Amino acid sequence: MTAKNLLFKNSRPLKHFIFSLSCVVFAVMLTSCEQNPTAPNEPPKPPGYQEDIYWPSLADSPWPMYRADPQNTGRSKSLGPILGNIVLRTDTLWPASGVAVNEVSTIYFVVHSWFEPESGGLLAMNLNGTIKWHYPFLVTEQEPSCSPLVNSDGTIFISSNDPILGQNKFIAINPDGTLKWELNFEGPDENVQTGINIGIDGTLYVLLLTDVLHEYKLTAIDKSGMIKWQLILDGVRGVPGDGMSMSTDGKTLYIPGKIDGKSIYAVDVESQQVKWSFGNKRLYFDGTPLIDSQGNIYIIAEGDSSEGRLYSLSDDGSIRWSFVLDDNFHNAESINPFVMDKLGNLYVGGVTLTSIDFFGEFRWQIDMAEFGAISSPIVIDVNGNIIFTVGSFNETYLLKVNSEGEIILSIPFADLNYNGVNISPAVFYNQYIYPYTPAPTHNPSFIILK
């Protein structure tokens, strides 16, 4: 054997070693990148940092559904109002739902039929207040209706409960306002939640109440309007103003429990079974759980001593931590939907605005006595500014508070009733939409600020 052949023969183990070592180094580098997805020159992200959850079935909009996303964070991907100038106000519409916005800033919301039956239904409105189209259906209840949801192809989903004709429908409407399809629920079944939800694959989830047996059916509907499955749930509740939240992997729905039962139920949508339940006290209104990007669940419920308590649960239903809220939170009616910012800080509102960090530690609190109690669901913009209304006697104010607890914007709405709304406002493209729906004896308002 020549020296050249001997060298080539002996080099084979070395080549295999170098190749194996390269694979190991590449794997380590890949794992490191996955654990710390920041760029080389960026500082590491804090433990509670909230990554945006990609949800391909939803419209590419900062506010495509009730409370912005399937996790019920109330957090927009865009800035809120800067100066608080009213750019549109109409006192001729009676909003009956939360707001959804598509990718080209068309606004969708339901209006009441109180005085003109034919005027009720779903409206599509431009930013300047002109109506693009109106899809009619009867809306007679004073409670909020199901809020619209816009999917990735622009279809708008809404429910219609007609007590006069006994027709309960789930409706899909094309972007031009024409009917795509409608699903008639059999018997007395009606959708009773403000917030419907959508899976990553586009499956719609609705909670139906059957009056005959007073039981609830979790109903999964595919994009073509066919019922995929239904699950009877004895312990859950469905009331206007709340909804259900979805895990970040799209496999679990979190649904509020009844007043005299469990606080929350986790339902596996793949096996269609209850995975676990938690608590033995009611959730405060709004009862929709909030889910962070790590999969943790947040609810406000009564503690063992009847105090208001904010719970953080792991995805298996175990308690991560709990935070006792002060005496001002004993009244369920003073609680409005809470939010989480990009750093994992929570903001809870009643007669105070309280901030709790990702680990359940107190950050700060603002007494709202100067303005009154917080009178609307709380929303938050991409910069972490918290936006809500407060009311006292005959005055309502819009407040914007930064993440450090400083009030940076205060706008009076002197002619609005201070009792407020349980319909969620929306934040998109430097705008704030406030759909105010009082009792029929008061004037309604649909307000956009910039």
Short mmCIF file of C-alpha atoms in Angstrom, two decimals:
data_model
loop_
_atom_site.label_atom_id
_atom_site.label_comp_id
_atom_site.label_asym_id
_atom_site.label_seq_id
_atom_site.Cartn_x
_atom_site.Cartn_y
_atom_site.Cartn_z
CA MET A 1 0.00 0.00 0.00
CA THR A 2 1.36 3.39 -0.95
CA ALA A 3 1.80 6.26 1.51
CA LYS A 4 -0.95 8.16 -0.32
CA ASN A 5 -3.43 5.26 0.04
CA LEU A 6 -2.46 4.77 3.69
CA LEU A 7 -3.11 8.48 4.43
CA PHE A 8 -6.51 8.36 2.68
CA LYS A 9 -7.49 5.21 4.59
CA ASN A 10 -6.51 6.62 7.98
CA SER A 11 -8.33 9.91 7.34
CA ARG A 12 -11.79 8.32 7.19
CA PRO A 13 -12.33 8.16 10.98
CA LEU A 14 -11.16 11.76 11.23
CA LYS A 15 -13.69 12.86 8.60
CA HIS A 16 -16.48 11.05 10.45
CA PHE A 17 -15.41 12.70 13.70
CA ILE A 18 -15.37 16.18 12.15
CA PHE A 19 -18.79 15.62 10.57
CA SER A 20 -20.29 14.40 13.87
CA LEU A 21 -18.76 17.31 15.78
CA SER A 22 -20.22 19.77 13.24
CA CYS A 23 -23.69 18.28 13.72
CA VAL A 24 -23.42 18.61 17.49
CA VAL A 25 -22.28 22.25 17.28
CA PHE A 26 -25.12 23.09 14.85
CA ALA A 27 -27.68 21.46 17.15
CA VAL A 28 -26.40 23.41 20.16
CA MET A 29 -26.55 26.67 18.20
CA LEU A 30 -30.09 25.90 17.01
CA THR A 31 -31.28 25.08 20.54
CA SER A 32 -29.70 28.26 21.87
CA CYS A 33 -31.50 30.34 19.24
CA GLU A 34 -34.84 28.73 20.11
CA GLN A 35 -34.39 29.40 23.83
CA ASN A 36 -33.36 33.01 23.29
CA PRO A 37 -34.96 34.29 20.07
CA THR A 38 -33.41 37.73 20.33
CA ALA A 39 -30.95 39.08 17.78
CA PRO A 40 -27.23 38.98 18.74
CA ASN A 41 -27.13 42.67 19.67
CA GLU A 42 -30.43 42.71 21.56
CA PRO A 43 -30.67 42.18 25.33
CA PRO A 44 -32.41 38.97 26.49
CA LYS A 45 -36.17 39.26 26.80
CA PRO A 46 -37.56 39.24 30.37
CA PRO A 47 -39.23 36.05 31.65
CA GLY A 48 -42.75 37.41 31.29
CA TYR A 49 -42.30 38.80 27.77
CA GLN A 50 -45.38 38.18 25.63
CA GLU A 51 -44.67 36.98 22.13
CA ASP A 52 -47.34 37.61 19.52
CA ILE A 53 -49.22 34.37 18.87
CA TYR A 54 -49.53 33.66 15.16
CA TRP A 55 -53.15 32.78 14.41
CA PRO A 56 -53.48 32.09 10.66
CA SER A 57 -57.27 31.71 10.73
CA LEU A 58 -57.83 35.34 11.84
CA ALA A 59 -57.79 38.51 9.74
CA ASP A 60 -54.44 40.33 9.72
CA SER A 61 -55.83 43.19 11.79
CA PRO A 62 -55.03 44.71 15.21
CA TRP A 63 -58.60 43.93 16.37
CA PRO A 64 -60.27 41.10 14.38
CA MET A 65 -62.50 39.80 17.20
CA TYR A 66 -63.84 40.42 20.69
CA ARG A 67 -61.00 41.45 23.05
CA ALA A 68 -58.53 41.40 20.13
CA ASP A 69 -57.46 37.74 20.07
CA PRO A 70 -58.44 34.17 21.01
CA GLN A 71 -56.49 34.51 24.27
CA ASN A 72 -58.66 37.45 25.44
CA THR A 73 -55.67 39.70 26.17
CA GLY A 74 -57.38 42.95 25.18
CA ARG A 75 -54.00 43.97 23.70
CA SER A 76 -53.75 45.61 20.30
CA LYS A 77 -50.82 45.29 17.91
CA SER A 78 -51.02 49.02 17.11
CA LEU A 79 -50.88 52.37 18.88
CA GLY A 80 -53.90 53.89 20.57
CA PRO A 81 -55.07 57.53 20.40
CA ILE A 82 -52.33 60.14 20.84
CA LEU A 83 -54.27 63.38 21.48
CA GLY A 84 -57.71 62.00 22.24
CA ASN A 85 -59.41 64.11 19.57
CA ILE A 86 -62.88 62.89 18.59
CA VAL A 87 -62.75 62.26 14.85
CA LEU A 88 -66.19 60.68 14.62
CA ARG A 89 -69.25 60.65 16.82
CA THR A 90 -72.70 59.44 15.85
CA ASP A 91 -75.66 59.50 18.25
CA THR A 92 -78.10 57.77 15.89
CA LEU A 93 -76.77 54.22 16.22
CA TRP A 94 -77.47 51.85 19.09
CA PRO A 95 -74.40 49.57 19.38
CA ALA A 96 -75.27 46.09 20.64
CA SER A 97 -71.91 44.34 20.44
CA GLY A 98 -68.19 44.78 20.63
CA VAL A 99 -66.24 45.88 17.58
CA ALA A 100 -64.16 43.97 15.04
CA VAL A 101 -61.96 45.58 12.39
CA ASN A 102 -60.61 44.06 9.19
CA GLU A 103 -57.19 44.67 7.62
CA VAL A 104 -58.41 47.72 5.65
CA SER A 105 -60.05 49.42 8.67
CA THR A 106 -63.66 48.49 7.96
CA ILE A 107 -65.47 48.47 11.31
CA TYR A 108 -68.07 45.80 12.10
CA PHE A 109 -70.59 45.89 14.96
CA VAL A 110 -74.19 44.93 15.73
CA VAL A 111 -76.93 47.55 16.23
CA HIS A 112 -80.20 47.25 18.17
CA SER A 113 -83.71 47.04 16.70
CA TRP A 114 -85.41 48.85 19.57
CA PHE A 115 -87.32 51.49 17.60
CA GLU A 116 -87.07 50.27 14.02
CA PRO A 117 -87.06 46.46 13.73
CA GLU A 118 -85.65 46.55 10.23
CA SER A 119 -82.67 48.65 11.37
CA GLY A 120 -81.13 45.96 13.57
CA GLY A 121 -78.31 43.71 12.42
CA LEU A 122 -74.67 43.92 11.45
CA LEU A 123 -73.17 47.17 10.16
CA ALA A 124 -69.97 47.64 8.15
CA MET A 125 -68.76 51.20 8.58
CA ASN A 126 -65.90 53.28 7.19
CA LEU A 127 -63.70 55.39 9.47
CA ASN A 128 -65.51 58.55 8.33
CA GLY A 129 -68.84 57.16 9.58
CA THR A 130 -70.37 56.23 6.24
CA ILE A 131 -72.14 52.87 6.16
CA LYS A 132 -70.73 50.43 3.60
CA TRP A 133 -73.52 47.92 4.07
CA HIS A 134 -76.11 46.63 6.52
CA TYR A 135 -76.98 42.97 7.00
CA PRO A 136 -80.37 42.95 8.77
CA PHE A 137 -81.57 40.72 11.58
CA LEU A 138 -83.66 41.36 14.70
CA VAL A 139 -81.77 42.46 17.83
CA THR A 140 -84.24 43.00 20.65
CA GLU A 141 -82.41 42.30 23.89
CA GLN A 142 -80.83 45.09 25.90
CA GLU A 143 -77.85 42.89 26.69
CA PRO A 144 -74.84 42.91 24.32
CA SER A 145 -75.06 40.70 21.28
CA CYS A 146 -72.40 38.32 20.03
CA SER A 147 -69.48 40.38 18.75
CA PRO A 148 -68.34 39.93 15.13
CA LEU A 149 -65.26 37.88 14.27
CA VAL A 150 -63.33 38.34 10.99
CA ASN A 151 -61.32 35.41 9.64
CA SER A 152 -58.34 35.39 7.29
CA ASP A 153 -60.39 35.45 4.08
CA GLY A 154 -62.47 38.40 5.30
CA THR A 155 -65.60 36.44 6.24
CA ILE A 156 -67.50 37.95 9.17
CA PHE A 157 -69.15 35.57 11.65
CA ILE A 158 -72.03 36.60 13.89
CA SER A 159 -74.98 35.00 15.67
CA SER A 160 -78.63 36.03 15.53
CA ASN A 161 -81.15 35.06 18.23
CA ASP A 162 -84.68 35.98 17.19
CA PRO A 163 -87.07 35.33 20.12
CA ILE A 164 -90.13 36.42 18.11
CA LEU A 165 -89.67 33.97 15.26
CA GLY A 166 -87.79 31.45 17.39
CA GLN A 167 -84.90 31.44 14.95
CA ASN A 168 -81.39 31.08 16.32
CA LYS A 169 -78.71 31.26 13.67
CA PHE A 170 -74.97 31.40 13.20
CA ILE A 171 -74.24 33.51 10.13
CA ALA A 172 -71.24 33.89 7.80
CA ILE A 173 -71.23 37.12 5.78
CA ASN A 174 -68.96 37.94 2.83
CA PRO A 175 -66.83 41.12 2.90
CA ASP A 176 -69.30 42.77 0.50
CA GLY A 177 -72.22 42.21 2.90
CA THR A 178 -73.83 39.28 1.10
CA LEU A 179 -74.74 36.05 2.84
CA LYS A 180 -72.14 33.30 2.60
CA TRP A 181 -74.05 30.74 4.64
CA GLU A 182 -76.20 30.44 7.74
CA LEU A 183 -76.60 27.64 10.21
CA ASN A 184 -79.96 27.22 11.92
CA PHE A 185 -79.61 25.80 15.42
CA GLU A 186 -82.19 23.16 16.18
CA GLY A 187 -84.78 23.73 18.90
CA PRO A 188 -84.35 26.57 21.39
CA ASP A 189 -80.55 26.61 21.31
CA GLU A 190 -79.16 30.15 21.30
CA ASN A 191 -75.72 31.69 21.55
CA VAL A 192 -75.52 33.56 24.84
CA GLN A 193 -71.92 34.77 24.94
CA THR A 194 -70.54 38.03 23.63
CA GLY A 195 -67.24 36.42 22.67
CA ILE A 196 -67.17 33.56 20.18
CA ASN A 197 -63.79 32.01 19.42
CA ILE A 198 -61.84 30.48 16.54
CA GLY A 199 -59.26 27.72 16.33
CA ILE A 200 -55.98 27.85 14.45
CA ASP A 201 -57.59 25.70 11.74
CA GLY A 202 -60.57 28.05 11.39
CA THR A 203 -63.08 26.06 13.47
CA LEU A 204 -65.59 28.36 15.18
CA TYR A 205 -66.62 27.73 18.79
CA VAL A 206 -69.97 28.84 20.19
CA LEU A 207 -71.60 28.18 23.56
CA LEU A 208 -75.33 27.46 23.19
CA LEU A 209 -77.98 27.52 25.90
CA THR A 210 -80.85 25.04 25.64
CA ASP A 211 -83.76 26.53 27.60
CA VAL A 212 -85.66 23.25 27.82
CA LEU A 213 -83.03 21.55 29.97
CA HIS A 214 -81.10 24.71 30.86
CA GLU A 215 -77.88 23.05 29.80
CA TYR A 216 -75.04 24.36 27.68
CA LYS A 217 -73.64 22.90 24.49
CA LEU A 218 -70.14 23.72 23.35
CA THR A 219 -70.52 23.66 19.56
CA ALA A 220 -67.72 23.42 17.00
CA ILE A 221 -68.57 24.70 13.51
CA ASP A 222 -66.35 24.36 10.44
CA LYS A 223 -65.70 27.10 7.88
CA SER A 224 -68.46 25.79 5.59
CA GLY A 225 -71.16 26.03 8.27
CA MET A 226 -71.34 22.37 9.27
CA ILE A 227 -71.46 21.35 12.94
CA LYS A 228 -68.38 19.24 13.64
CA TRP A 229 -69.34 18.20 17.16
CA GLN A 230 -71.23 19.26 20.26
CA LEU A 231 -70.41 18.67 23.93
CA ILE A 232 -72.96 19.11 26.73
CA LEU A 233 -71.37 20.87 29.71
CA ASP A 234 -73.40 20.99 32.91
CA GLY A 235 -71.09 23.18 34.96
CA VAL A 236 -70.28 26.05 32.59
CA ARG A 237 -72.06 29.35 32.21
CA GLY A 238 -72.77 31.59 29.29
CA VAL A 239 -73.91 35.16 29.80
CA PRO A 240 -73.65 38.30 27.68
CA GLY A 241 -70.40 40.11 28.31
CA ASP A 242 -68.17 37.08 28.68
CA GLY A 243 -66.74 34.44 26.39
CA MET A 244 -64.22 31.62 26.24
CA SER A 245 -60.49 31.76 25.69
CA MET A 246 -58.19 29.45 23.77
CA SER A 247 -54.75 28.09 24.61
CA THR A 248 -51.81 29.25 22.52
CA ASP A 249 -51.59 25.86 20.76
CA GLY A 250 -55.30 25.93 19.86
CA LYS A 251 -56.03 22.66 21.65
CA THR A 252 -57.84 23.82 24.80
CA LEU A 253 -60.79 26.11 25.48
CA TYR A 254 -61.18 27.77 28.87
CA ILE A 255 -64.82 28.42 29.81
CA PRO A 256 -66.24 30.19 32.91
CA GLY A 257 -68.22 28.08 35.37
CA LYS A 258 -71.61 28.66 36.96
CA ILE A 259 -72.13 30.84 40.02
CA ASP A 260 -72.61 27.85 42.33
CA GLY A 261 -69.99 25.61 40.72
CA LYS A 262 -66.42 25.57 39.51
CA SER A 263 -64.65 28.79 38.53
CA ILE A 264 -63.32 27.55 35.19
CA TYR A 265 -63.33 24.49 32.94
CA ALA A 266 -60.59 23.43 30.52
CA VAL A 267 -61.97 21.53 27.52
CA ASP A 268 -59.78 19.54 25.13
CA VAL A 269 -61.16 20.30 21.65
CA GLU A 270 -59.39 17.31 20.10
CA SER A 271 -60.83 14.66 22.44
CA GLN A 272 -63.93 16.77 23.23
CA GLN A 273 -63.55 16.12 26.94
CA VAL A 274 -63.12 18.22 30.07
CA LYS A 275 -59.43 18.08 31.03
CA TRP A 276 -59.75 19.76 34.41
CA SER A 277 -61.72 22.29 36.41
CA PHE A 278 -60.60 24.75 39.04
CA GLY A 279 -62.07 26.53 42.05
CA ASN A 280 -65.41 26.53 43.79
CA LYS A 281 -66.38 30.20 43.51
CA ARG A 282 -67.79 32.27 40.69
CA LEU A 283 -65.64 34.31 38.34
CA TYR A 284 -66.03 38.04 38.53
CA PHE A 285 -67.62 39.79 35.56
CA ASP A 286 -66.25 39.86 32.90
CA GLY A 287 -65.57 36.17 33.48
CA THR A 288 -63.55 35.43 30.35
CA PRO A 289 -60.11 34.02 31.29
CA LEU A 290 -56.94 35.65 29.95
CA ILE A 291 -54.17 33.44 28.52
CA ASP A 292 -50.54 34.56 28.23
CA SER A 293 -48.10 33.47 25.54
CA GLN A 294 -46.51 30.92 27.91
CA GLY A 295 -49.90 29.22 28.29
CA ASN A 296 -50.73 30.43 31.81
CA ILE A 297 -54.37 31.23 32.63
CA TYR A 298 -55.56 34.26 34.61
CA ILE A 299 -58.96 34.62 36.28
CA ILE A 300 -60.53 36.75 39.01
CA ALA A 301 -62.69 34.78 41.44
CA GLU A 302 -63.77 34.84 45.07
CA GLY A 303 -61.25 33.39 47.48
CA ASP A 304 -62.12 31.18 50.44
CA SER A 305 -62.79 34.26 52.56
CA SER A 306 -64.98 35.88 49.89
CA GLU A 307 -62.24 38.33 48.97
CA GLY A 308 -61.57 39.14 45.33
CA ARG A 309 -58.52 37.19 44.20
CA LEU A 310 -56.54 37.19 40.96
CA TYR A 311 -55.32 33.69 40.16
CA SER A 312 -52.58 32.63 37.78
CA LEU A 313 -52.92 28.97 36.80
CA SER A 314 -50.56 26.70 34.89
CA ASP A 315 -51.96 24.89 31.86
CA ASP A 316 -52.62 21.81 34.03
CA GLY A 317 -54.90 23.81 36.35
CA SER A 318 -52.45 24.12 39.26
CA ILE A 319 -51.99 27.50 40.97
CA ARG A 320 -48.89 29.47 40.00
CA TRP A 321 -49.78 32.30 42.34
CA SER A 322 -52.73 34.28 43.64
CA PHE A 323 -53.05 37.95 44.52
CA VAL A 324 -55.62 39.25 46.99
CA LEU A 325 -57.38 42.33 45.65
CA ASP A 326 -58.48 44.98 48.10
CA ASP A 327 -61.99 45.51 49.47
CA ASN A 328 -62.95 47.58 46.46
CA PHE A 329 -63.14 44.39 44.41
CA HIS A 330 -65.78 42.61 46.51
CA ASN A 331 -68.54 43.98 44.31
CA ALA A 332 -68.59 41.90 41.13
CA GLU A 333 -70.20 44.73 39.17
CA SER A 334 -67.12 46.90 39.69
CA ILE A 335 -64.86 44.46 37.88
CA ASN A 336 -64.19 44.93 34.19
CA PRO A 337 -62.07 42.80 31.84
CA PHE A 338 -58.39 43.08 32.72
CA VAL A 339 -55.40 43.13 30.38
CA MET A 340 -51.75 42.10 30.12
CA ASP A 341 -48.98 44.14 28.49
CA LYS A 342 -46.01 42.88 26.44
CA LEU A 343 -43.88 42.46 29.57
CA GLY A 344 -46.45 40.28 31.30
CA ASN A 345 -47.77 42.97 33.68
CA LEU A 346 -51.48 42.76 34.48
CA TYR A 347 -53.87 45.70 34.96
CA VAL A 348 -57.09 45.18 36.90
CA GLY A 349 -59.77 47.86 37.25
CA GLY A 350 -62.57 48.72 39.68
CA VAL A 351 -62.60 51.87 41.77
CA THR A 352 -58.83 51.58 41.51
CA LEU A 353 -56.47 50.59 38.71
CA THR A 354 -54.02 48.01 40.05
CA SER A 355 -50.92 46.62 38.33
CA ILE A 356 -49.48 43.19 39.20
CA ASP A 357 -46.34 41.82 37.59
CA PHE A 358 -45.83 38.47 35.84
CA PHE A 359 -44.87 36.79 39.13
CA GLY A 360 -47.90 38.03 41.07
CA GLU A 361 -46.17 40.90 42.85
CA PHE A 362 -47.80 44.30 43.40
CA ARG A 363 -46.45 47.09 41.16
CA TRP A 364 -48.65 50.15 41.70
CA GLN A 365 -52.21 51.34 42.16
CA ILE A 366 -54.17 54.45 41.14
CA ASP A 367 -57.23 55.56 43.11
CA MET A 368 -60.00 56.51 40.68
CA ALA A 369 -61.98 58.50 43.29
CA GLU A 370 -61.32 61.74 41.41
CA PHE A 371 -63.11 60.35 38.37
CA GLY A 372 -65.28 57.55 39.75
CA ALA A 373 -65.17 53.81 39.09
CA ILE A 374 -63.79 52.32 35.90
CA SER A 375 -66.84 51.93 33.69
CA SER A 376 -65.65 50.00 30.62
CA PRO A 377 -63.54 46.99 29.74
CA ILE A 378 -59.84 47.86 29.76
CA VAL A 379 -57.81 47.70 26.55
CA ILE A 380 -54.11 48.25 25.92
CA ASP A 381 -52.05 49.41 22.94
CA VAL A 382 -48.77 48.10 21.59
CA ASN A 383 -46.75 50.55 23.73
CA GLY A 384 -48.33 49.32 26.94
CA ASN A 385 -50.69 52.26 27.42
CA ILE A 386 -53.85 51.26 29.31
CA ILE A 387 -57.08 52.82 27.98
CA PHE A 388 -60.52 52.82 29.62
CA THR A 389 -63.41 55.02 30.69
CA VAL A 390 -64.30 56.10 34.22
CA GLY A 391 -67.57 57.56 35.40
CA SER A 392 -68.92 59.65 38.26
CA PHE A 393 -72.52 60.92 38.42
CA ASN A 394 -73.22 62.48 34.99
CA GLU A 395 -69.67 62.56 33.66
CA THR A 396 -67.57 60.02 31.81
CA TYR A 397 -63.86 60.37 31.07
CA LEU A 398 -61.53 58.55 28.76
CA LEU A 399 -58.22 57.90 30.50
CA LYS A 400 -54.93 56.69 29.07
CA VAL A 401 -52.38 55.51 31.62
CA ASN A 402 -48.80 54.46 30.86
CA SER A 403 -47.19 51.30 32.17
CA GLU A 404 -45.67 53.19 35.13
CA GLY A 405 -49.06 54.32 36.40
CA GLU A 406 -49.05 57.91 35.11
CA ILE A 407 -52.22 59.38 33.62
CA ILE A 408 -51.11 60.78 30.27
CA LEU A 409 -54.50 61.56 28.71
CA SER A 410 -57.87 62.58 30.17
CA ILE A 411 -60.82 63.38 27.87
CA PRO A 412 -64.29 64.26 29.28
CA PHE A 413 -67.53 62.96 27.79
CA ALA A 414 -69.85 65.15 29.84
CA ASP A 415 -73.11 63.97 28.27
CA LEU A 416 -72.63 60.20 28.60
CA ASN A 417 -74.24 58.25 31.42
CA TYR A 418 -71.54 57.20 33.89
CA ASN A 419 -72.87 53.67 34.39
CA GLY A 420 -70.66 52.64 31.50
CA VAL A 421 -70.72 49.65 29.20
CA ASN A 422 -69.76 45.99 29.23
CA ILE A 423 -69.08 46.04 25.49
CA SER A 424 -65.38 45.97 24.77
CA PRO A 425 -63.88 49.01 23.02
CA ALA A 426 -61.20 48.48 20.38
CA VAL A 427 -57.75 49.92 19.57
CA PHE A 428 -56.38 49.99 16.03
CA TYR A 429 -54.14 52.23 13.91
CA ASN A 430 -53.90 55.12 16.43
CA GLN A 431 -57.65 55.02 17.01
CA TYR A 432 -59.91 54.09 19.92
CA ILE A 433 -63.50 53.00 19.29
CA TYR A 434 -66.00 53.39 22.11
CA PRO A 435 -69.41 51.78 21.38
CA TYR A 436 -71.65 53.19 24.11
CA THR A 437 -75.03 51.48 24.47
CA PRO A 438 -77.17 52.75 27.36
CA ALA A 439 -80.78 51.99 28.22
CA PRO A 440 -83.36 53.19 25.65
CA THR A 441 -84.05 56.31 27.73
CA HIS A 442 -80.49 57.59 27.20
CA ASN A 443 -78.71 58.68 24.07
CA PRO A 444 -76.35 56.16 22.43
CA SER A 445 -72.99 57.10 21.01
CA PHE A 446 -70.44 55.54 18.71
CA ILE A 447 -67.19 57.43 19.20
CA ILE A 448 -63.80 57.20 17.49
CA LEU A 449 -60.84 59.06 18.97
CA LYS A 450 -57.39 59.56 17.49
#
